[in-house]
Coordinates of C-alpha atoms in Angstrom, one line a residue:
X1 CA -20.2 149.0 64.0
X2 CA -21.7 151.9 66.8
X3 CA -25.4 150.9 65.6
X4 CA -24.4 147.1 66.8
X5 CA -22.8 148.6 69.7
X6 CA -25.8 150.7 70.9
X7 CA -28.3 148.3 70.0
X8 CA -26.9 145.5 72.0
X9 CA -26.2 147.8 75.1
X10 CA -30.2 149.2 74.6
X11 CA -31.7 145.4 74.5
X12 CA -29.5 144.1 77.4
X13 CA -30.6 146.8 79.5
X14 CA -33.6 146.3 78.9
X15 CA -33.3 142.0 80.3
X16 CA -31.4 143.4 82.8
X17 CA -34.0 145.3 83.5
X18 CA -36.4 142.5 83.6
X19 CA -34.5 140.5 84.9
X20 CA -34.4 142.9 88.1
X21 CA -38.1 143.1 88.1
X22 CA -39.2 140.2 87.6
X23 CA -36.8 138.9 90.7
X24 CA -38.7 141.4 92.5
X25 CA -41.8 139.4 92.2
X26 CA -40.3 136.6 93.0
X27 CA -38.6 137.6 96.5
X28 CA -42.2 139.4 97.3
X29 CA -44.1 135.7 96.3
X30 CA -41.8 133.8 98.3
X31 CA -41.6 136.1 101.2
X32 CA -45.3 136.2 101.7
X33 CA -45.8 132.3 100.6
X34 CA -43.3 131.1 102.9
X35 CA -43.5 133.6 105.9
X36 CA -40.2 135.0 107.7
X37 CA -38.7 131.1 109.1
X38 CA -39.0 129.7 105.8
X39 CA -38.2 133.2 104.3
X40 CA -34.5 133.4 106.0
X41 CA -34.2 129.9 105.4
X42 CA -34.3 130.7 101.1
X43 CA -32.4 133.8 102.4
X44 CA -29.6 131.1 103.4
X45 CA -29.5 129.5 99.8
X46 CA -28.5 132.2 97.6
X47 CA -25.6 133.5 98.8
X48 CA -23.9 130.0 98.9
X49 CA -25.9 129.5 95.5
X50 CA -24.0 132.6 94.4
X51 CA -20.8 131.9 95.8
X52 CA -20.7 128.0 94.3
X53 CA -22.5 129.3 90.9
X54 CA -19.3 132.1 90.4
X55 CA -16.4 129.2 91.5
X56 CA -17.6 126.7 88.9
X57 CA -18.3 129.3 86.2
X58 CA -15.1 130.8 87.0
X59 CA -15.3 134.2 85.8
X60 CA -15.2 132.4 81.8
X61 CA -18.9 134.1 80.4
X62 CA -16.8 137.1 80.2
X63 CA -13.6 135.5 79.1
X64 CA -15.6 133.7 76.8
X65 CA -17.2 136.5 75.4
X66 CA -13.9 138.6 74.4
X67 CA -12.5 135.8 72.7
X68 CA -15.0 134.7 70.1
X69 CA -15.9 138.6 68.6
X70 CA -11.9 138.7 68.7
X71 CA -11.5 135.9 67.1
X72 CA -14.2 135.6 64.8
X73 CA -13.2 139.3 63.8
X74 CA -10.3 137.9 62.7
X75 CA -12.4 134.8 60.3
X76 CA -10.4 132.4 63.1
X77 CA -12.8 129.5 63.1
X78 CA -10.4 127.0 64.5
X79 CA -10.0 129.6 67.7
X80 CA -13.2 130.8 67.9
X81 CA -14.5 126.6 68.0
X82 CA -11.8 125.8 70.4
X83 CA -12.4 128.8 73.3
X84 CA -16.0 128.0 72.8
X85 CA -15.6 123.7 73.6
X86 CA -12.9 124.1 75.9
X87 CA -14.4 127.1 77.9
X88 CA -17.7 124.6 77.5
X89 CA -16.3 121.4 79.1
X90 CA -13.9 122.9 81.6
X91 CA -17.2 124.9 83.2
X92 CA -19.0 121.6 82.7
X93 CA -16.8 119.7 84.4
X94 CA -16.4 122.8 87.6
X95 CA -20.1 122.7 87.5
X96 CA -20.5 118.9 88.5
X97 CA -17.7 119.0 90.8
X98 CA -18.9 122.3 93.1
X99 CA -22.4 120.9 92.8
X100 CA -20.4 117.4 93.8
X101 CA -19.2 119.4 96.3
X102 CA -21.7 121.7 97.9
X103 CA -23.9 118.0 97.9
X104 CA -21.5 117.1 100.7
X105 CA -20.9 120.2 103.0
X106 CA -24.5 121.8 103.0
X107 CA -25.4 119.7 106.3
X108 CA -21.8 120.8 108.1
X109 CA -22.6 124.1 106.9
X110 CA -26.4 124.0 107.7
X111 CA -26.1 122.5 111.3
X112 CA -21.7 123.5 112.5
X113 CA -22.6 127.0 111.0
X114 CA -26.1 128.3 110.9
X115 CA -27.0 125.8 113.6
X116 CA -30.0 125.4 111.1
X117 CA -30.9 121.1 110.5
X118 CA -33.9 122.7 108.8
X119 CA -31.7 123.7 106.5
X120 CA -30.2 120.7 105.4
X121 CA -32.0 119.7 102.2
X122 CA -32.5 123.1 101.1
X123 CA -29.1 123.5 101.3
X124 CA -28.3 120.1 98.8
X125 CA -30.7 120.7 96.4
X126 CA -28.3 124.0 95.3
X127 CA -26.5 121.2 93.9
X128 CA -29.7 120.6 90.9
X129 CA -29.0 124.5 90.3
X130 CA -24.5 125.0 89.8
X131 CA -24.1 122.4 86.7
X132 CA -26.4 123.7 84.8
X133 CA -25.8 127.9 85.8
X134 CA -22.2 127.1 84.6
X135 CA -23.5 125.5 81.4
X136 CA -26.0 128.4 80.6
X137 CA -23.4 130.6 81.4
X138 CA -20.9 129.2 78.7
X139 CA -24.0 129.9 76.4
X140 CA -24.2 133.3 77.0
X141 CA -20.9 133.5 76.8
X142 CA -20.5 132.8 73.1
X143 CA -23.8 134.2 72.3
X144 CA -22.9 137.9 73.8
X145 CA -19.8 136.7 71.0
X146 CA -21.2 136.8 68.7
X147 CA -23.4 139.9 69.9
X148 CA -26.2 138.0 69.8
X149 CA -27.4 139.6 72.4
X150 CA -31.4 139.4 71.8
X151 CA -30.5 135.3 72.9
X152 CA -29.0 136.3 76.5
X153 CA -32.0 138.2 76.6
X154 CA -34.9 135.1 75.8
X155 CA -32.4 132.4 77.7
X156 CA -32.9 135.0 81.6
X157 CA -36.5 135.4 80.6
X158 CA -37.5 131.6 80.3
X159 CA -35.1 131.6 83.3
X160 CA -37.5 134.0 85.0
X161 CA -40.4 133.0 84.0
X162 CA -40.1 128.7 85.2
X163 CA -38.2 129.5 88.0
X164 CA -41.2 132.4 89.1
X165 CA -44.1 129.8 88.5
X166 CA -42.6 126.6 89.1
X167 CA -41.6 128.3 92.5
X168 CA -44.6 129.1 93.5
X169 CA -46.5 126.5 92.1
X170 CA -44.3 124.0 94.3
X171 CA -44.5 126.1 97.4
X172 CA -48.7 125.6 97.3
X173 CA -47.9 122.2 96.9
X174 CA -46.1 122.1 101.1
X175 CA -42.8 121.5 99.0
X176 CA -41.8 125.0 101.5
X177 CA -39.0 126.1 100.6
X178 CA -37.5 123.4 99.1
X179 CA -40.0 124.1 96.4
X180 CA -38.6 126.7 95.8
X181 CA -34.4 126.3 95.8
X182 CA -36.1 123.3 93.0
X183 CA -37.7 126.0 91.2
X184 CA -34.7 127.8 90.3
X185 CA -32.5 124.8 89.1
X186 CA -35.7 124.2 86.7
X187 CA -35.6 128.2 85.8
X188 CA -32.3 127.7 84.8
X189 CA -33.1 123.8 83.2
X190 CA -35.3 125.7 81.3
X191 CA -33.1 128.5 80.0
X192 CA -30.0 126.0 78.9
X193 CA -33.6 123.9 77.1
X194 CA -34.1 127.5 74.8
X195 CA -29.9 128.0 74.8
X196 CA -29.1 124.8 72.9
X197 CA -31.7 125.2 70.5
X198 CA -30.6 128.8 70.2
X199 CA -26.6 127.6 69.3
X200 CA -28.1 125.1 66.9
X201 CA -29.9 128.1 65.1
X202 CA -27.3 131.0 65.1
X203 CA -24.4 129.5 66.4
X204 CA -23.7 126.0 64.5
X205 CA -23.1 127.4 61.1
X206 CA -21.1 130.7 62.2
X207 CA -18.7 127.7 63.3
X208 CA -18.5 125.4 60.9
X209 CA -19.0 127.9 57.9
X210 CA -16.7 127.1 55.6
X211 CA -14.0 128.6 54.8
X212 CA -12.3 131.0 52.2
X213 CA -10.1 129.3 49.0
X214 CA -7.0 131.3 49.7
X215 CA -6.8 130.1 53.6
X216 CA -5.0 127.6 54.4
X217 CA -6.3 124.5 56.6
X218 CA -4.9 124.5 60.1
X219 CA -4.0 121.1 62.1
X220 CA -6.0 120.0 64.6
X221 CA -4.8 122.1 68.0
X222 CA -2.9 120.3 69.9
X223 CA -2.9 118.9 73.9
X224 CA -0.4 121.0 74.6
X225 CA -2.4 124.5 72.6
X226 CA -5.9 123.8 73.8
X227 CA -4.3 123.8 78.3
X228 CA -2.2 127.0 76.7
X229 CA -6.0 128.3 75.9
X230 CA -7.6 127.2 78.9
X231 CA -4.6 129.1 80.3
X232 CA -5.8 132.4 78.6
X233 CA -9.1 131.6 79.5
X234 CA -8.5 131.5 83.2
X235 CA -6.1 134.1 83.5
X236 CA -8.3 137.5 82.1
X237 CA -11.1 135.7 83.8
X238 CA -9.5 135.9 88.1
X239 CA -10.6 139.3 88.3
X240 CA -14.1 138.7 87.1
X241 CA -14.2 135.8 89.5
X242 CA -12.4 138.3 92.6
X243 CA -14.7 141.0 91.6
X244 CA -17.9 138.9 91.1
X245 CA -17.7 137.1 94.8
X246 CA -16.2 140.4 96.3
X247 CA -19.6 142.2 95.5
X248 CA -21.7 139.4 96.5
X249 CA -20.2 139.7 99.6
X250 CA -21.1 143.1 100.5
X251 CA -24.5 142.8 99.5
X252 CA -24.8 138.9 101.8
X253 CA -22.1 138.8 104.3
X254 CA -24.4 140.5 107.1
X255 CA -27.5 138.2 106.2
X256 CA -24.1 135.2 106.5
X257 CA -23.6 136.3 110.1
X258 CA -26.9 137.3 110.8
X259 CA -27.5 133.4 109.9
X260 CA -24.6 132.3 112.1
X261 CA -26.3 134.4 115.8
X262 CA -29.8 134.7 115.1
X263 CA -32.8 132.7 114.2
X264 CA -33.7 132.2 110.3
X265 CA -36.7 134.5 110.7
X266 CA -33.8 137.7 111.4
X267 CA -32.1 136.8 108.2
X268 CA -35.8 137.7 106.4
X269 CA -35.8 140.5 107.8
X270 CA -33.3 141.6 107.0
X271 CA -33.4 140.4 103.1
X272 CA -36.7 141.8 103.2
X273 CA -34.9 145.5 104.2
X274 CA -31.8 145.3 101.8
X275 CA -34.0 143.8 99.2
X276 CA -36.8 146.9 98.6
X277 CA -33.2 149.3 99.5
X278 CA -31.5 147.9 96.6
X279 CA -34.4 149.2 93.8
X280 CA -32.8 152.3 93.4
X281 CA -30.2 150.2 91.8
X282 CA -31.6 149.3 88.4
X283 CA -31.6 153.0 88.0
X284 CA -27.7 153.2 88.8
X285 CA -27.2 150.0 86.3
X286 CA -29.2 151.9 83.5
X287 CA -27.4 155.0 83.8
X288 CA -23.8 152.8 84.4
X289 CA -24.0 151.0 81.0
X290 CA -25.0 154.1 79.1
X291 CA -21.5 155.5 80.9
X292 CA -18.6 153.1 80.9
X293 CA -18.3 153.4 76.7
X294 CA -19.1 157.1 76.0
X295 CA -16.1 157.9 78.7
X296 CA -14.2 155.5 77.0
X297 CA -14.8 156.7 73.7
X298 CA -14.2 160.8 75.0
X299 CA -11.4 159.6 75.9
X300 CA -10.2 157.9 73.1
X301 CA -10.4 161.6 72.0
X302 CA -8.4 163.4 74.3
X303 CA -12.1 164.9 75.2
X304 CA -11.9 166.4 78.5
X305 CA -14.9 168.5 78.0
X306 CA -16.7 165.8 76.7
X307 CA -15.5 163.5 79.8
X308 CA -15.9 166.5 81.9
X309 CA -19.9 166.3 80.7
X310 CA -20.4 162.5 80.7
X311 CA -18.7 162.2 84.2
X312 CA -21.0 164.5 85.8
X313 CA -24.2 163.8 83.9
X314 CA -24.4 160.6 85.4
X315 CA -23.5 161.4 88.7
X316 CA -26.3 164.1 88.3
X317 CA -29.0 162.1 87.0
X318 CA -28.4 158.9 89.2
X319 CA -28.7 161.7 92.0
X320 CA -31.9 163.6 90.9
X321 CA -33.7 160.4 90.9
X322 CA -32.2 158.4 94.2
X323 CA -31.4 160.8 96.1
X324 CA -35.3 161.5 97.0
X325 CA -36.4 158.1 96.4
X326 CA -34.0 156.9 99.5
X327 CA -35.8 159.7 101.8
X328 CA -39.1 158.3 100.7
X329 CA -37.9 155.2 101.7
X330 CA -36.6 155.8 105.4
X331 CA -39.8 158.3 105.7
X332 CA -42.8 155.6 104.4
X333 CA -40.9 152.3 105.4
X334 CA -43.5 150.5 107.5
X335 CA -45.9 150.9 104.9
X336 CA -43.7 150.1 101.5
X337 CA -42.7 146.6 103.5
X338 CA -46.3 145.8 105.2
X339 CA -47.6 146.8 101.2
X340 CA -45.1 144.3 99.2
X341 CA -44.3 141.3 102.4
X342 CA -46.4 141.9 104.5
X343 CA -47.5 142.8 108.3
X344 CA -45.0 139.9 109.9
X345 CA -40.8 141.6 108.4
X346 CA -42.6 144.6 110.0
X347 CA -39.0 143.9 112.3
X348 CA -37.5 145.1 109.6
X349 CA -38.6 149.3 109.3
X350 CA -35.4 149.9 111.1
X351 CA -32.9 148.4 109.5
X352 CA -35.1 149.5 105.5
X353 CA -34.0 153.1 106.7
X354 CA -30.3 152.5 107.6
X355 CA -30.0 150.5 104.0
X356 CA -31.8 153.3 102.2
X357 CA -28.6 155.2 103.2
X358 CA -26.1 152.8 102.3
X359 CA -28.2 151.3 99.0
X360 CA -27.4 155.1 97.8
X361 CA -23.7 155.4 98.3
X362 CA -24.0 151.8 97.0
X363 CA -25.8 153.3 93.7
X364 CA -22.9 155.5 93.5
X365 CA -20.3 153.6 93.9
X366 CA -21.3 152.2 90.7
X367 CA -21.7 154.6 88.5
X368 CA -17.7 155.2 89.3
X369 CA -17.3 151.6 88.5
X370 CA -18.2 151.6 84.5
X371 CA -16.6 155.2 84.9
X372 CA -12.8 153.9 86.9
X373 CA -13.6 151.0 83.6
X374 CA -14.3 152.6 80.7
X375 CA -10.5 155.6 82.0
X376 CA -9.1 152.2 81.8
X377 CA -9.2 151.4 85.1
X378 CA -11.0 148.2 85.5
X379 CA -9.2 146.8 89.1
X380 CA -9.2 150.1 90.8
X381 CA -13.1 148.8 91.1
X382 CA -12.5 145.5 92.2
X383 CA -9.9 146.5 94.7
X384 CA -12.2 148.7 96.7
X385 CA -14.5 146.8 96.6
X386 CA -11.4 143.7 98.0
X387 CA -11.0 146.6 101.2
X388 CA -14.9 147.1 101.5
X389 CA -16.1 144.5 101.9
X390 CA -13.6 142.9 103.6
X391 CA -14.7 146.1 106.3
X392 CA -18.5 144.5 106.0
X393 CA -17.1 141.3 107.3
X394 CA -15.3 142.9 110.3
X395 CA -17.8 145.7 110.7
X396 CA -20.7 142.6 111.2
X397 CA -18.8 140.4 113.5
X398 CA -18.7 143.3 116.0
X399 CA -22.1 144.8 115.3
X400 CA -24.7 142.2 114.7
X401 CA -23.7 139.6 117.4
X402 CA -25.2 142.3 120.3
X403 CA -27.5 144.9 117.8
X404 CA -28.9 141.9 115.2
X405 CA -30.3 143.0 111.9
X406 CA -29.6 146.6 113.0
X407 CA -25.4 146.7 113.6
X408 CA -26.2 144.4 110.0
X409 CA -27.3 147.4 108.1
X410 CA -25.3 149.9 109.8
X411 CA -22.3 147.4 109.0
X412 CA -23.0 147.2 105.4
X413 CA -24.0 151.1 105.1
X414 CA -20.8 152.3 106.2
X415 CA -18.9 149.6 104.0
X416 CA -21.0 151.0 101.4
X417 CA -20.1 154.8 101.9
X418 CA -16.2 154.0 101.8
X419 CA -16.9 152.3 98.8
X420 CA -18.3 155.0 97.1
X421 CA -15.8 158.1 98.8
X422 CA -12.9 155.9 98.3
X423 CA -13.6 155.3 94.2
X424 CA -14.7 158.4 93.5
X425 CA -12.9 160.4 95.5
X426 CA -9.7 158.7 93.5
X427 CA -12.0 158.2 89.6
X428 CA -12.7 162.5 89.6
X429 CA -9.2 163.0 90.2
X430 CA -8.0 160.5 87.2
X431 CA -10.8 162.0 85.5
X432 CA -9.7 165.3 86.9
X433 CA -13.7 166.1 87.1
X434 CA -14.1 168.1 90.1
X435 CA -18.0 167.8 91.5
X436 CA -20.0 171.5 92.0
X437 CA -21.4 170.6 95.9
X438 CA -23.2 173.5 95.6
X439 CA -25.4 171.7 93.1
X440 CA -25.6 168.4 95.0
X441 CA -26.7 169.8 97.9
X442 CA -29.8 171.5 96.7
X443 CA -30.6 168.4 95.5
X444 CA -30.5 166.8 98.9
X445 CA -32.3 169.5 100.8
X446 CA -35.0 169.8 97.9
X447 CA -35.1 166.0 99.2
X448 CA -35.0 166.4 103.0
X449 CA -37.7 169.1 102.8
X450 CA -39.8 167.1 100.8
X451 CA -39.6 164.0 103.4
X452 CA -39.8 166.3 106.4
X453 CA -43.3 167.3 105.2
X454 CA -43.9 163.7 104.4
X455 CA -43.3 163.5 108.3
X456 CA -46.3 163.4 110.1
X457 CA -48.8 161.8 107.9
X458 CA -49.8 158.1 109.2
X459 CA -48.2 155.4 108.8
X460 CA -50.3 153.6 106.5
X461 CA -50.3 152.3 102.8
X462 CA -52.9 155.3 102.0
X463 CA -50.5 158.0 103.0
X464 CA -47.8 155.7 101.2
X465 CA -49.9 156.3 97.8
X466 CA -51.0 160.3 98.2
X467 CA -46.4 160.4 99.2
X468 CA -45.7 158.4 96.1
X469 CA -48.7 161.0 93.7
X470 CA -47.2 164.3 95.6
X471 CA -43.9 163.9 96.3
X472 CA -43.0 164.3 92.4
X473 CA -44.2 167.6 92.6
X474 CA -42.9 168.9 96.4
X475 CA -40.0 167.8 95.1
X476 CA -39.3 169.7 91.9
X477 CA -41.4 172.5 93.5
X478 CA -38.6 172.9 96.3
X479 CA -35.7 172.2 93.6
X480 CA -37.0 174.5 91.2
X481 CA -37.1 177.4 94.1
X482 CA -33.8 177.5 95.8
X483 CA -32.3 177.5 91.9
X484 CA -31.6 173.9 92.1
X485 CA -33.3 173.1 88.8
X486 CA -31.0 172.6 85.1
X487 CA -32.2 172.5 82.5
X488 CA -30.7 170.1 81.1
X489 CA -33.4 168.3 84.1
X490 CA -36.4 169.4 82.4
X491 CA -35.2 167.6 79.0
X492 CA -34.7 164.5 80.6
X493 CA -38.3 164.8 83.0
X494 CA -39.5 165.7 79.0
X495 CA -38.3 162.5 77.9
X496 CA -39.9 161.1 80.6
X497 CA -43.3 162.6 80.4
X498 CA -43.3 161.9 76.4
X499 CA -43.6 158.0 77.7
X500 CA -46.7 158.5 80.5
X501 CA -49.5 158.3 77.9
X502 CA -52.7 160.1 79.4
X503 CA -50.3 161.8 81.9
X504 CA -48.3 163.3 80.0
X505 CA -49.8 166.4 78.5
X506 CA -50.1 167.4 83.0
X507 CA -46.6 166.2 83.3
X508 CA -45.4 169.1 79.7
X509 CA -47.8 171.9 82.4
X510 CA -46.3 171.3 85.3
X511 CA -42.7 170.9 84.2
X512 CA -42.8 174.0 81.6
X513 CA -44.1 175.9 84.3
X514 CA -41.0 174.5 85.8
X515 CA -39.1 176.0 83.4
X516 CA -39.3 179.0 84.8
X517 CA -37.0 178.5 87.1
X518 CA -34.8 176.3 85.4
X519 CA -31.3 177.6 85.6
X520 CA -28.9 176.8 82.9

C-alpha cells in the first residue's frame, strides 16, 4: 500500500506540475495574441468559469474517490457502482443546469456588473465548458478511487494540449476572446473522450467482475437508499466546495473588482502580474503534496521528533527557494513582464512587485494547510481561508476604486499575510513546534542582500539573464558566509545537481566549496 500511495502521489505531482506549466504557456500565448484589453476580458471569464465548475461539480470528485476506494476495498461492488452512477448523474444534471444559468446570466453580468458589452459572448460561451468539465471531474474522481493516477494525468494532458492548440488557432483565425474560451471547451471535450475510453478500458471490468461464490447477491438499491447515498456524497463534499470557492475568491476577487471599476485592459495588467507572482506556488504544492502524508504518518506513530522534523523541513525548503525567487521578481519585475508578455503589460510592474510578497505568504499558507490536514484538522484551513477571502473583498472594495491595480495587489497581499500568519500560528501551536526564527532571518538577509546587489542593474532582458545566472551563486555565497547554510540544504542541492546534466560537475564543485561553511 505504501508503494501504491507513493507512486500515485508522484504521478499526480508530475501531472500537476506539467498542468501548471501548460497553464502558464496558455496564458502567455493568449496575452500576446489578444493584447491587454482582450486578455482582460478573458481574465474575467476565468473566475466565472471556475465558480460555475465548482458549484456544478458540487465538490463531488473527492467524495467519489473516497467512497469508491472504501467500498472497493470491502469488495462491495454494488456500492461502488451505485456511488459512480449516482454521482455521475448528479454532476451531469448540475452541469447542464448551470450551463443554462450562465448562458442567460451572461448579459446581466457583463453589462450590469462589469459594464462591458464585449464580454457577453465570452461569458455565454462558458456554458460550453461547464457540462463537459464536471463529467470529466466525475470520471477523474472514479480513477482516483481505483488508484488509476496515470489515467488522471492522461486526461489532463489531453485537455491541456487541445485547449492550447485550438485556442491559439481560433484566435489567429480572428475569433478573438471567444476563440480562447472555445479552445478551453474543446480541451474538456477531448479530455472527456479520452476519459470515457479509459473508463471502458480500466474501470468497466472492475464494476462487472463476478462475485465470490460465498457472497450473497444484494437486491437492487431502492429510491430511498439512492437518496441516502446522494446525501452521503453531498455532506462529504460541502467543505470541498466551500474551500474551493474561498480559494478561487482569494485568487480572483481583486480581478473582478477591477473589472467593475476600470477598463478591461486593467484586468489584463493585473492578471499578468498575478500569473507571474503565482509561479512559486508550483514549488509549495510539490512540498505540500509530500508533507501531508508525512505529517499524518508521524501523528499516527505519535513520534513528535519526527513530526517536528517534517514540519521544519517543509517550511525551510519552501522558504529557502521561494524567498530569493520573490526578491528576484521584485528587482526584475519589468524585464520579466516584458520578456513573457510584452511591453504592453508594463503598467503591471508595481502590482507584480507587491504581489511577489503576497504569493510568498500564500505559499507558506499552502504548507500550513497541508500540515493542518495531516494533523487531522482539515476544516481549520477552510475557516482561515473564508476569513481571508472576506478581508480580501473588503480591502479590494476600499482600495481598488482610488488606487486601481496597485490597490488590488495590496488587498491580495494583505489578505495572504493574514491567512499565512493565522494558520501558521495555529498549526505550530497544534503540533507543539517552534520555528527557529534566526535561521529564517538569515535566509531573508541573504535574499535581500542579493536583491540589493542587482538593484543598480539596468531593467533589461540581458540583465535578467545575467541575474538568473549569477543569483544562485550570490545568494548561496552570502548565506554560507553568515552561517545560514545547513547540511540538509546541501543534500537538497546535490540532488538538484544530479539532474543538471552537463552542469552537474560545476554545480557539485560549488556545493563542495559551500560545504566548508555549512552548519549542522
